[in-house]
Structure formats: C-alpha cells, structure tokens
mmCIF file of C-alpha atoms in Angstrom:
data_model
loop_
_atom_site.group_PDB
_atom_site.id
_atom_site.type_symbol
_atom_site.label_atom_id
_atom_site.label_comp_id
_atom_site.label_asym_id
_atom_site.label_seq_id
_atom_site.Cartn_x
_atom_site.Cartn_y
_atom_site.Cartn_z
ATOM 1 C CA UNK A 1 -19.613 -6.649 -32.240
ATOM 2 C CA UNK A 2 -16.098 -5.526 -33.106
ATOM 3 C CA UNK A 3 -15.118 -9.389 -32.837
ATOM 4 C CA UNK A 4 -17.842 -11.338 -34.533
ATOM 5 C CA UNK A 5 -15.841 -10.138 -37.431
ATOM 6 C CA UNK A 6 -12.475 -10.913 -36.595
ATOM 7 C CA UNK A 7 -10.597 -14.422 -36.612
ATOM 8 C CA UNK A 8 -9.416 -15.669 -33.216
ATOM 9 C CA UNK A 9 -10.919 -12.859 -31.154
ATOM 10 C CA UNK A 10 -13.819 -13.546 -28.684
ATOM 11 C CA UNK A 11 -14.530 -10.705 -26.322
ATOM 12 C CA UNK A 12 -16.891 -10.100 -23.136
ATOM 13 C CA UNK A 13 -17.948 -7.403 -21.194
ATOM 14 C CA UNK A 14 -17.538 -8.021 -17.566
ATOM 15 C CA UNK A 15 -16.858 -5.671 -14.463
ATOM 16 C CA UNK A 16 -13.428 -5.193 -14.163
ATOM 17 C CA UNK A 17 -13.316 -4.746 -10.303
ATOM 18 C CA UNK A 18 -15.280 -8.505 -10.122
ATOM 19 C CA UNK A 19 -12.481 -9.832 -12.413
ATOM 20 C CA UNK A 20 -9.056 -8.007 -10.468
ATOM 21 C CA UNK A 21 -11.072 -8.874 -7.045
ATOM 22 C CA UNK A 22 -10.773 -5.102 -5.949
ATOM 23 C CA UNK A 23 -12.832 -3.220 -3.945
ATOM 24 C CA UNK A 24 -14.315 -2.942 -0.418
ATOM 25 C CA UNK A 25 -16.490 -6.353 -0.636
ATOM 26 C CA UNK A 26 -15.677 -9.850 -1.535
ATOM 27 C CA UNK A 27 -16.199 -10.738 -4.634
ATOM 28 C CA UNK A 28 -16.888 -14.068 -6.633
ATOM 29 C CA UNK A 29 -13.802 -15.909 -8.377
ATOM 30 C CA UNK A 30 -13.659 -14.245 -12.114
ATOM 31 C CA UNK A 31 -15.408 -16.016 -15.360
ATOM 32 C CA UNK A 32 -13.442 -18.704 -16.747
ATOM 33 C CA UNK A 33 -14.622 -17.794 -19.942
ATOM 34 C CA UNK A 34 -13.031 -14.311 -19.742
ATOM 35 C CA UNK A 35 -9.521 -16.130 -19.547
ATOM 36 C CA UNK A 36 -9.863 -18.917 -22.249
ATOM 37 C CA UNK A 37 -11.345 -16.388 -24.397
ATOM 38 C CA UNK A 38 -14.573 -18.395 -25.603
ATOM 39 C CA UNK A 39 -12.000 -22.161 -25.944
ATOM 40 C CA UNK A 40 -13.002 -23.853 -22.654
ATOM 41 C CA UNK A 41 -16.257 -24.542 -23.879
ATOM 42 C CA UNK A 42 -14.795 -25.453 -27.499
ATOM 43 C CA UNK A 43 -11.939 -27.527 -26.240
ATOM 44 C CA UNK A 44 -13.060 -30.905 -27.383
ATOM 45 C CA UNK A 45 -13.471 -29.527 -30.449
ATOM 46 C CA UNK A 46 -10.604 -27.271 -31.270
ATOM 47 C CA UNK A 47 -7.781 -28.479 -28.813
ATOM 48 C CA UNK A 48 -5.378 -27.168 -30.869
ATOM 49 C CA UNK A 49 -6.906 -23.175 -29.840
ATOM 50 C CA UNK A 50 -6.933 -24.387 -26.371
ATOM 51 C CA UNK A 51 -3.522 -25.438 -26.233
ATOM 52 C CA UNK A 52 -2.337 -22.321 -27.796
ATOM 53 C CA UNK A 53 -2.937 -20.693 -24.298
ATOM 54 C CA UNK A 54 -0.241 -20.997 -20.700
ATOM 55 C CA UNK A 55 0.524 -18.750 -18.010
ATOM 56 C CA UNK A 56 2.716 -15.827 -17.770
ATOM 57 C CA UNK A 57 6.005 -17.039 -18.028
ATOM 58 C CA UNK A 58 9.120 -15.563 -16.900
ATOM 59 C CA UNK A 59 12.130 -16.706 -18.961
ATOM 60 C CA UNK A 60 16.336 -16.533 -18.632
ATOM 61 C CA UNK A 61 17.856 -14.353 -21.373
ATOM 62 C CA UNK A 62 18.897 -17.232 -23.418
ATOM 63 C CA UNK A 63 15.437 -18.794 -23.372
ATOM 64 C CA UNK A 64 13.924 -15.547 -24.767
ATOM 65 C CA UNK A 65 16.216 -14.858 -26.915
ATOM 66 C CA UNK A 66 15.890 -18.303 -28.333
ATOM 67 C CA UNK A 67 12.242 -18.583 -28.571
ATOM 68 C CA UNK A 68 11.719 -14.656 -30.120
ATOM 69 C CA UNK A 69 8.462 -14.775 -31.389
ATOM 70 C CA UNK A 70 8.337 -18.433 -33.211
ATOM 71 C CA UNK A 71 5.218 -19.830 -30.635
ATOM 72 C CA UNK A 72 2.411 -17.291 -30.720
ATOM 73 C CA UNK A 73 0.406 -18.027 -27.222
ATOM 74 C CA UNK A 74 -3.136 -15.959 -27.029
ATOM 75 C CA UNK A 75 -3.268 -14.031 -24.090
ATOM 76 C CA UNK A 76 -6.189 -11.380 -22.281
ATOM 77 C CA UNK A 77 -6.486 -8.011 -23.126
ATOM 78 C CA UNK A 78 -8.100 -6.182 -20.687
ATOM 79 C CA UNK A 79 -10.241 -2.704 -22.594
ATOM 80 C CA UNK A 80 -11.297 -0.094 -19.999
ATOM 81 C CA UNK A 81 -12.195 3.793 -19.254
ATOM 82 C CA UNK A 82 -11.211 4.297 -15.824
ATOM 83 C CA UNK A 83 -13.467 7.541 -15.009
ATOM 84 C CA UNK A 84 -10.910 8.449 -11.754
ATOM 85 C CA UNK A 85 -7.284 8.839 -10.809
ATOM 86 C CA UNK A 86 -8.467 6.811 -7.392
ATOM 87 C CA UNK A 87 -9.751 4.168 -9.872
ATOM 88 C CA UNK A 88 -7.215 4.307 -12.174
ATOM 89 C CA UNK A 89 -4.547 3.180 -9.364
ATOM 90 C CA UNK A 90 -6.735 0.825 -7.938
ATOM 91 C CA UNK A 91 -6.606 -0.853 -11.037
ATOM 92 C CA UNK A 92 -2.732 -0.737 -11.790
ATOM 93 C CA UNK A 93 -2.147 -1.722 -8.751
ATOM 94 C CA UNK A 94 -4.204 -4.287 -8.648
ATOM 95 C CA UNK A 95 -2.438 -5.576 -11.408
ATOM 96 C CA UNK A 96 0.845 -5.566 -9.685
ATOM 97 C CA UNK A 97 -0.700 -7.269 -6.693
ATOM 98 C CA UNK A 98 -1.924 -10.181 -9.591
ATOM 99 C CA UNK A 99 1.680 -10.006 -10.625
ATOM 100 C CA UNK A 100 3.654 -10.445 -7.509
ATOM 101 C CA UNK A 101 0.826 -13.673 -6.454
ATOM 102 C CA UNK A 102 1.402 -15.121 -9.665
ATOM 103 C CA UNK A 103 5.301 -15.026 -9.793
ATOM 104 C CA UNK A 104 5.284 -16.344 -6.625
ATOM 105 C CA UNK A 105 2.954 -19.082 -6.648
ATOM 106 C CA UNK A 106 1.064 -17.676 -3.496
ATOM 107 C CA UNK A 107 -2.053 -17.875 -5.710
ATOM 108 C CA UNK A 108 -2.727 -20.052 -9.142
ATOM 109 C CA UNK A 109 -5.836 -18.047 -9.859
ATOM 110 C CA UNK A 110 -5.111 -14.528 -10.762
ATOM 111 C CA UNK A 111 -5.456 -12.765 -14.288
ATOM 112 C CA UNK A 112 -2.095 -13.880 -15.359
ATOM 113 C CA UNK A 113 -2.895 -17.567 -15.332
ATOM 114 C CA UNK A 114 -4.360 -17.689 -18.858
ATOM 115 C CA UNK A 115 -1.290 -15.441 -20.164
ATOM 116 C CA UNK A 116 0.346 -12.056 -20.175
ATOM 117 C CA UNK A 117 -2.835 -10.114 -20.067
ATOM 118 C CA UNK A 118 -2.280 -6.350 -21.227
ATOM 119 C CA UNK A 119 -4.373 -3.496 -19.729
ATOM 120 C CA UNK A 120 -5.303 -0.641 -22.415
ATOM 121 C CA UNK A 121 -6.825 1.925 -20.929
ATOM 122 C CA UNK A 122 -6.425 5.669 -20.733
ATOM 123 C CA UNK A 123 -4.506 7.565 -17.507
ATOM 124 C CA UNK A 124 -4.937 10.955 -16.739
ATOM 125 C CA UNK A 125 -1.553 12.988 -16.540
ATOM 126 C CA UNK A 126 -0.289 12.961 -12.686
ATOM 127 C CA UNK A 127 -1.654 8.522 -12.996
ATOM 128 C CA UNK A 128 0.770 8.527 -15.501
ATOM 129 C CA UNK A 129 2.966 10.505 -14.264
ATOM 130 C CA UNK A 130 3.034 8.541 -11.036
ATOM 131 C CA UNK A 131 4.060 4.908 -12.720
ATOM 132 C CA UNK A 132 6.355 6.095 -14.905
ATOM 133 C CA UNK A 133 8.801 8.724 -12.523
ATOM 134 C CA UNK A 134 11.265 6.423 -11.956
ATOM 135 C CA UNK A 135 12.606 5.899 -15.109
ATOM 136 C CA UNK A 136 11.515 9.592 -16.480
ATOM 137 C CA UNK A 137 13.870 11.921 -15.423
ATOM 138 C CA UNK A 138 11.848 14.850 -16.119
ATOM 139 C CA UNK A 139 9.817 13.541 -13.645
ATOM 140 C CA UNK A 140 12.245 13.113 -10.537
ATOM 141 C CA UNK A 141 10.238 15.805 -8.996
ATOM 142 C CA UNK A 142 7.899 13.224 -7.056
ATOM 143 C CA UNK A 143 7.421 12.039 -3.668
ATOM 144 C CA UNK A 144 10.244 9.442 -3.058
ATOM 145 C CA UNK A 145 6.856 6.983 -2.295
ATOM 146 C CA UNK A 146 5.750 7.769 -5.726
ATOM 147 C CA UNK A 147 9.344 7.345 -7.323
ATOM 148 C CA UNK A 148 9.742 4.000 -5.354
ATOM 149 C CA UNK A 149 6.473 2.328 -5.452
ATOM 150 C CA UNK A 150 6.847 3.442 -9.782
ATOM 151 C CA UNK A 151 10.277 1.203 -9.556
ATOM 152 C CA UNK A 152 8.214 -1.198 -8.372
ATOM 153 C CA UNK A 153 5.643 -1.096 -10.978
ATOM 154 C CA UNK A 154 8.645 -0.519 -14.223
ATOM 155 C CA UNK A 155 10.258 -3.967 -12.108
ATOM 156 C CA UNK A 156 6.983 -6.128 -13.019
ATOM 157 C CA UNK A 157 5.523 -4.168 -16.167
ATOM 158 C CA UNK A 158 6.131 -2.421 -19.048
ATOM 159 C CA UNK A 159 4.055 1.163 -20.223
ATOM 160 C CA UNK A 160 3.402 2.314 -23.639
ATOM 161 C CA UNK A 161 1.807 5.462 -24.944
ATOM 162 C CA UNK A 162 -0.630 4.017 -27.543
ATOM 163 C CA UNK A 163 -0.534 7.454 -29.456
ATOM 164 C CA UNK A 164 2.608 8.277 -28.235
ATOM 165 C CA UNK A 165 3.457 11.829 -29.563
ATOM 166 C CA UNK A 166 2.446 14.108 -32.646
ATOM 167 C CA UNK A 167 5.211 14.613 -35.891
ATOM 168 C CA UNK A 168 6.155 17.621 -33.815
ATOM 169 C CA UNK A 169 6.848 15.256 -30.848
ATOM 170 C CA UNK A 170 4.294 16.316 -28.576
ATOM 171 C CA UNK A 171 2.695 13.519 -26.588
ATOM 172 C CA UNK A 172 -1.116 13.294 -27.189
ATOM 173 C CA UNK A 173 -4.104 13.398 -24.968
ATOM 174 C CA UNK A 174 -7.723 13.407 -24.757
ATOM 175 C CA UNK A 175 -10.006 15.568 -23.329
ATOM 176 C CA UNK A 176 -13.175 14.084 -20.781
ATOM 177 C CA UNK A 177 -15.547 15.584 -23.762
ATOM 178 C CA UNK A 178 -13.572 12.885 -25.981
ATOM 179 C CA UNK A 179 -15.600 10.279 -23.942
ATOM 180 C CA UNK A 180 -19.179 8.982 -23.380
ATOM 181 C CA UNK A 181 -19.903 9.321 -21.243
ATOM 182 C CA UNK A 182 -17.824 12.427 -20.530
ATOM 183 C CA UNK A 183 -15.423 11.920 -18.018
ATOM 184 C CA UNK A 184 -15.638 14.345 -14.675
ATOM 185 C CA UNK A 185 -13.333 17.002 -15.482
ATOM 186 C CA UNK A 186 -10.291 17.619 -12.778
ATOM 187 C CA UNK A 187 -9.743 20.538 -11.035
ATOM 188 C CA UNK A 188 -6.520 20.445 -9.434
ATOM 189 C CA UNK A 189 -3.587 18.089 -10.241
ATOM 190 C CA UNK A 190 -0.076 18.233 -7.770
ATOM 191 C CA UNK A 191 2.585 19.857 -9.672
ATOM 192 C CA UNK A 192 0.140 20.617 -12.533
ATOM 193 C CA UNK A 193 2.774 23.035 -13.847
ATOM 194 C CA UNK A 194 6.158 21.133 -13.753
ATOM 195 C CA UNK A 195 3.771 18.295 -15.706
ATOM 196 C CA UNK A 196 3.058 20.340 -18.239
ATOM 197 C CA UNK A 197 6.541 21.043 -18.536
ATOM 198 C CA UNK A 198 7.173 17.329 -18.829
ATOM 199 C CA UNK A 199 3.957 17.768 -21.638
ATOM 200 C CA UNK A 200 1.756 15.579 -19.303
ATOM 201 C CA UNK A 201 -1.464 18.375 -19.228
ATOM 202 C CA UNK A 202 -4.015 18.214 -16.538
ATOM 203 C CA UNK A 203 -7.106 17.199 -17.871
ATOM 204 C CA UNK A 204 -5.852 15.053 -20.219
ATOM 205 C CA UNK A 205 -6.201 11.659 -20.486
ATOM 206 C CA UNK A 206 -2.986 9.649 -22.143
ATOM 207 C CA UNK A 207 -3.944 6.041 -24.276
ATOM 208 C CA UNK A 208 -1.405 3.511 -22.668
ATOM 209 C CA UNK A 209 -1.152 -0.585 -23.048
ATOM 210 C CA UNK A 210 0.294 -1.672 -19.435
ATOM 211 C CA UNK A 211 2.007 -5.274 -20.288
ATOM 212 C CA UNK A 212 4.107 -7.656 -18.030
ATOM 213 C CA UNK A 213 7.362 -8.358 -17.827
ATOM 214 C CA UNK A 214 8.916 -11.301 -18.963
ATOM 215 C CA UNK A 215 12.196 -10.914 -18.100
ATOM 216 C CA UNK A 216 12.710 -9.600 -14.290
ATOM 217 C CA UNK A 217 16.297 -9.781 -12.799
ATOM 218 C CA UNK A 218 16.839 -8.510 -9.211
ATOM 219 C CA UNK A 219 20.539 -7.311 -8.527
ATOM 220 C CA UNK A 220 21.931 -9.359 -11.329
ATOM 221 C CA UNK A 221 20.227 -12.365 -10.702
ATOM 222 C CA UNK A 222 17.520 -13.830 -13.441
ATOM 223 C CA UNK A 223 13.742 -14.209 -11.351
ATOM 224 C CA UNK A 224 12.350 -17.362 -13.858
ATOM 225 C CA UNK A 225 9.589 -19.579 -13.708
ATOM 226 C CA UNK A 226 11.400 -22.434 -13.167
ATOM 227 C CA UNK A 227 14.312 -21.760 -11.033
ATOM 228 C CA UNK A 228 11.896 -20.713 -8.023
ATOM 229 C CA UNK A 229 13.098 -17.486 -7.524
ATOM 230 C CA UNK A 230 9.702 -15.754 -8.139
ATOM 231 C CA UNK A 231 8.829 -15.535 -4.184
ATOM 232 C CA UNK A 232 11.524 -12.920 -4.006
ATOM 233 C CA UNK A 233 8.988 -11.101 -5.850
ATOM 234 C CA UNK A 234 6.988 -10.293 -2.277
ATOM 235 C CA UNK A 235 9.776 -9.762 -0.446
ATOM 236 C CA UNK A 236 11.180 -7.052 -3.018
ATOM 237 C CA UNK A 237 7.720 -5.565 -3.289
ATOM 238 C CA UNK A 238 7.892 -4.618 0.359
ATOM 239 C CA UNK A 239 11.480 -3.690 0.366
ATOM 240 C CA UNK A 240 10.707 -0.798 -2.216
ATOM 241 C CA UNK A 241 7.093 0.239 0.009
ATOM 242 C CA UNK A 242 9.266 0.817 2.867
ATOM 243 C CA UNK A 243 12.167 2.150 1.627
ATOM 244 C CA UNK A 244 9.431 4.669 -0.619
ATOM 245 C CA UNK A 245 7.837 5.830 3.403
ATOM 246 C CA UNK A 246 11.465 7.140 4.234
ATOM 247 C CA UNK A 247 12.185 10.436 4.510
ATOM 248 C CA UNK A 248 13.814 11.540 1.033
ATOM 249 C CA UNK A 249 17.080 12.992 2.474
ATOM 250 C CA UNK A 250 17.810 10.693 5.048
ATOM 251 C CA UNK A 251 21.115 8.869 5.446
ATOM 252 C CA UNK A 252 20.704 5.117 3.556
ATOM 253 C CA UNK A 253 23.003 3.980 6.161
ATOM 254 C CA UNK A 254 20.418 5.020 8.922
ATOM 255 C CA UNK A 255 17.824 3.802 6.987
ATOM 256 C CA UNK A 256 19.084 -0.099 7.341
ATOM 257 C CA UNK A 257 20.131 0.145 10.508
ATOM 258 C CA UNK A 258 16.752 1.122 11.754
ATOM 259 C CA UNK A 259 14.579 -1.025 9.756
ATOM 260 C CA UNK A 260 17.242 -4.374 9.195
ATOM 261 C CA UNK A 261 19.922 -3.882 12.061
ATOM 262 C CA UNK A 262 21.408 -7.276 12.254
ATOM 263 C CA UNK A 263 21.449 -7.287 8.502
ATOM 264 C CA UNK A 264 23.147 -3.919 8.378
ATOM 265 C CA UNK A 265 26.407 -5.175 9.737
ATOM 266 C CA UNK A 266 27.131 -7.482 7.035
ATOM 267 C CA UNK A 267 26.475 -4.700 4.644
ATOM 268 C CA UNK A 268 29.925 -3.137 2.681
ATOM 269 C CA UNK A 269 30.551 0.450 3.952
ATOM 270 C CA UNK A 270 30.501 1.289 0.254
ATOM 271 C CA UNK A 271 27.040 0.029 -0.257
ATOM 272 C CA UNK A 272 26.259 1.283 3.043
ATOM 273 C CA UNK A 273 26.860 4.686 2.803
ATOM 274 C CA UNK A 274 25.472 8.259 4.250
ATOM 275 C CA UNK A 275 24.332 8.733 0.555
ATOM 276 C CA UNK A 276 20.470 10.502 0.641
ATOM 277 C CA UNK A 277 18.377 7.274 0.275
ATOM 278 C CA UNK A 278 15.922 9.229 -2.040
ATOM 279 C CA UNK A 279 19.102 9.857 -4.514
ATOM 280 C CA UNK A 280 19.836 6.217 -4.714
ATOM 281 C CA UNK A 281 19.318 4.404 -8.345
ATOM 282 C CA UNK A 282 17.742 1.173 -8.331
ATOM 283 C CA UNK A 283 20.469 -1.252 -8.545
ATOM 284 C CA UNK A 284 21.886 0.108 -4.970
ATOM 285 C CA UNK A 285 18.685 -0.317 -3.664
ATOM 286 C CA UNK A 286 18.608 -3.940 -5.312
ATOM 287 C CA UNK A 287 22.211 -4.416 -3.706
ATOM 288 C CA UNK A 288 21.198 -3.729 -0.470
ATOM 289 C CA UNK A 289 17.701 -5.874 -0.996
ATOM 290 C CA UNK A 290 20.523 -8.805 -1.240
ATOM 291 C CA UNK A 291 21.897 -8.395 2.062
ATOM 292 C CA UNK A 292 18.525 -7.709 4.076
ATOM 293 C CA UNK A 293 15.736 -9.380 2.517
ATOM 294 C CA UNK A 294 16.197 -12.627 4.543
ATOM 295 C CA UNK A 295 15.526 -10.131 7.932
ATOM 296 C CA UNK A 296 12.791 -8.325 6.249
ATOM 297 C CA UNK A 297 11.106 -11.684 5.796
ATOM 298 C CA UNK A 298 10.847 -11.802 9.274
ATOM 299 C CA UNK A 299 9.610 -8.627 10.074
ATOM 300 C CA UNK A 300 5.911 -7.760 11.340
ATOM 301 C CA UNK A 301 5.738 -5.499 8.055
ATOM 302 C CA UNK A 302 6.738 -8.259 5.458
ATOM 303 C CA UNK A 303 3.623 -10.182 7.239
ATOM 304 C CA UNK A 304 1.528 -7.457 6.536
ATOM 305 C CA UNK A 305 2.890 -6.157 3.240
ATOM 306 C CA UNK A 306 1.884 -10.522 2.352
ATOM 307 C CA UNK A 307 -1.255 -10.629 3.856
ATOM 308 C CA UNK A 308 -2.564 -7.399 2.198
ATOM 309 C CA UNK A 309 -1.481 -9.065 -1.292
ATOM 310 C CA UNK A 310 -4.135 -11.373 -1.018
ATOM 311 C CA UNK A 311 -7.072 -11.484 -3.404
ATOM 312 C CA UNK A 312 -10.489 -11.087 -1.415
ATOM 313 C CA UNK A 313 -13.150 -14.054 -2.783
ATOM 314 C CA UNK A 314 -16.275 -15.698 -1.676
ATOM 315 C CA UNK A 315 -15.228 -19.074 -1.449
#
C-alpha cells in the first residue's frame, strides 16, 4: 500500500530467509521479481526502467569520484523486524556471505546482482554493538572474535543509525512494546553495563540501514570489479575468522608461525612482531594478509571457510 502511491517504487512481501537462502533446509532460488522490482515483466515496455538497474559495483577512487551521483541506478531495499539477536546475525551475516560470493564471482545469483541492496531493519544493543566494535572505540571491550569478525563486516558494509541520536546527543531506541507484534523482551545482555555506558541499552532496539561498500581496498591496494581482485575477498574473509579464534594476548609473531609457517619467514621482523595480536589495528593485520594469503589458500580451513560460503538451493 505504501507504494501504490509512490513513483518508481514497487514492493513485495516475501520471507526473507527464502530470499538470503538461510536456514537449516534448502531453499528455492529467490523471486526474480523481488530484484527487478516489478520491470522484468514490464521490460518490453519500459526498457528504459529496466536498464536503469546493474550489479553491485566496486569502483577505483577516480571512477567514483568521477561518476558522484550523475547515473541514478535503482537498487533493493530489504524492510525487516528481526524478532532475535540469533536472527538478527543470521541475517547480517548472511549478507556478508552474499557479499564476499558476489565480489568474487563464486556465485552470479545472490541479492547483490540487481544492485547495492540496503538492509533497514532494527538491532538490539549487544547486535549492534557486535558489528560495529571495531571501529567504536568505546566498544574495544569485546571478544577479539567479535572485534575481528566486525572488521570484517565495516571491510564489506557500511552502518547507519536511522535515528541516530536526540538534540541532547543521546542515541535512540525502541522498546519491544514499540512493535506488533511485541518483540520478546531480553533478559540478559553480555556487558549490559559497559553498553549502557557506550548508550547502547539492553532492551532496546536501534533503527539502522546496513549498505555495501563500494569502495574496498585491502592493504593499499583498490579490490574493483574489473581488475579481478574481488576473489581476495574469500581469502581475507577467512584470514580475519581465524585470526578473530586466537587468543587475544598472544604473540602475532606466534600466531603466523603456527597457522602460515612457510609464509612467516618472508614476513619483516617489524611486521612480525611479539605485539598482542588482539592490539593490532587493521592495516597490520591487512599487511600481514599480503604476505600469507597465498598459504592460507591452501590450507584445509580456507577450503572450509569457501565451502561454508555457499548458498544452499534446490536446484
């Protein structure tokens, strides 16, 4: 109803689990129609619409910066109230699974085919809290899992607070009563106090628009769609998962050598150092990715990390 009366907007409702291919059964390959947005049937008719739609794109600085906003391309925008914190990250991290395929070209189907589809939905405060610690300082309490696998997510996507914060400042949430139905209410939340310190209240549920990347570098080097450097993409996303499972104050240098140990040699002793691998920023990480991620490739985990990212269908 809200988009009979809008120009340019067509909009479904459809399971959202059927359409990210999530969950513990197979399911069908999603609706065309959600992606085209009502044009594949009106194609003959209104190419013009229809062309006015292409994939997720990944662009070089001076391509972005040239095109700004002069082509207008319609893209999906995904509208849901995710009841749970399990189903929220299902969700989000089904998207970054989508992500990953798509910049890589391991699969042509996913939700970013038809365009950089946004996710608005609402995240309750330690959700939130999880995808965002890595570039939060406030929140560098976390697990080192949590504060990796959020680099990961920041890497591929960014998050915005739809009502971000009161004229006081105060960031704004909304209580399960807000909803209907109402939302089961939480009990317990890990570090529900330090949260609320960072104002992220348990109980709460924060309005946020998830959106992807278009721009992605990786240790100083531009990922785009056309230079082919988007399968790095897999490899990176298992570098960060098994750097997160390390133990938070051990050695960096002990890490590597344990999980990449020919790789490790031809490693600088100043990239390589007995630094706490849970203290490291990002780019060292990324500097170290460089030097292993040809090893890693091989590994028995990159093979499962690859296989897991795959999409389960009926076919």
């Amino acid at each position: 109803k809200f988009a009979e009366n809008i120009p340019n907007v067509d909009a479904y409702r459809a399971d959202i689990y059927t359409v990210l291919g999530v969950g513990r059964r197979k399911t069908a390959r999603f609706p065309k129609k959600m992606m085209f947005a009502g044009y594949c049937s009106k194609k003959a008719e209104n190419s013009s619409k229809f062309d006015n739609i292409r994939p997720l794109t990944l662009l070089p600085r001076e391509e972005e910066e040239e095109n700004g906003e002069k082509t207008k391309f319609r893209r999906p925008h995904f509208l849901a109230v995710l009841p749970t914190a399990n189903i929220q990250k299902t969700v989000v991290n089904s998207m970054i699974q989508h992500a990953i395929l798509h910049h890589s070209g391991l699969d042509e189907d996913t939700i970013f085919r038809y365009g950089d589809t946004n996710l608005l939905t609402f995240l309750g405060c330690g959700t939130l809290a999880q995808y965002i610690c890595s570039s939060n300082p406030r929140l560098q309490f976390l697990s080192h899992q949590n504060r990796r696998h959020s680099g990961l997510f920041d890497k591929l996507f960014s998050i915005r607070q739809v009502d971000s914060a009161d004229p006081d400042g105060i960031i704004t949430g909304h209580a399960p009563t807000s909803f209907h139905p109402q939302l089961p209410t939480v009990k317990k939340v890990t570090h529900e106090k330090k949260l609320a310190d960072a104002q992220l209240i348990n109980g709460m549920q924060y309005a946020v628009q998830i959106a992807p990347r278009k721009r992605i570098s990786i240790d100083g080097k531009e990922v785009t769609s056309e230079n082919g450097l988007g399968k790095l993409l897999v490899a990176y996303g298992c570098f960060m998962t098994q750097i997160g499972r390390q133990p938070n104050a051990k050695a960096v240098g002990d890490v590597v050598r344990s999980l990449w140990p020919e790789s490790s040699s031809s490693i600088p002793a100043d990239i390589l150092s007995n630094d706490k691998v849970g203290l490291l920023p990002i780019e060292h990480l990324e500097s170290i990715f460089t030097f292993v991620h040809d090893e890693l490739l091989t590994t028995p985990m990159a093979k499962s990390y690859a296989s897991d990212l795959k999409i389960k269908r009926v076919i």
